[in-house]
XYZ file of C-alpha atoms in Angstrom:
67
model
C -22.271 1.162 -7.636
C -18.929 -0.758 -8.530
C -17.019 2.432 -8.597
C -17.972 3.062 -5.238
C -17.122 -0.214 -4.120
C -13.585 -0.018 -5.725
C -13.210 3.502 -4.478
C -13.948 2.489 -0.844
C -11.481 -0.537 -1.268
C -8.830 1.690 -2.260
C -9.513 4.255 0.520
C -9.178 1.275 3.072
C -5.844 0.053 1.577
C -4.482 3.656 1.857
C -5.609 3.589 5.335
C -3.885 0.664 6.089
C -0.667 1.582 4.438
C -0.717 5.117 6.365
C -1.133 3.025 9.807
C 1.795 0.815 8.626
C 4.015 3.640 7.722
C 2.778 5.599 10.856
C 2.904 8.986 9.098
C 1.637 10.953 12.102
C 4.426 9.571 14.249
C 7.045 10.589 11.579
C 5.533 14.018 11.036
C 5.900 14.527 14.715
C 9.624 13.399 14.783
C 10.255 15.524 11.719
C 8.646 18.752 13.709
C 10.942 17.779 16.693
C 14.122 17.208 14.639
C 13.414 20.616 12.934
C 13.125 22.270 16.298
C 16.413 20.846 17.278
C 18.014 22.131 14.055
C 17.469 25.792 15.461
C 19.106 25.313 18.510
C 22.462 27.325 18.992
C 24.340 24.315 20.085
C 23.138 22.089 17.200
C 26.584 22.326 14.999
C 28.710 21.994 18.170
C 29.144 18.070 17.295
C 29.078 17.982 13.501
C 28.885 14.267 13.210
C 25.752 14.116 15.137
C 24.358 17.282 13.364
C 24.638 15.452 10.127
C 23.321 12.433 11.359
C 20.198 14.283 12.532
C 20.139 16.123 9.175
C 20.355 12.807 7.269
C 17.362 11.200 9.612
C 15.297 14.492 9.037
C 15.807 14.363 5.077
C 15.038 10.513 5.030
C 11.705 10.953 7.114
C 10.718 14.251 5.044
C 11.080 12.064 1.888
C 9.037 9.027 3.207
C 6.171 11.431 4.385
C 6.149 13.749 1.062
C 5.847 10.383 -0.831
C 2.575 9.344 0.782
C 1.172 12.662 1.159
């Protein structure tokens, strides 16, 4: 019984963390950025493309850490 209470508490804490980090929103942004990187014009502006790739990498790192 005590173990179930502890487990329930941990699950609630994890849920709170996921809400704070807004993982679904970050996953949606990852999908959007990945689509953008496949566009033929993507590398036409290298500085912007590199910034997008850094953002994509950062988001993936955050999400992978919690999934």
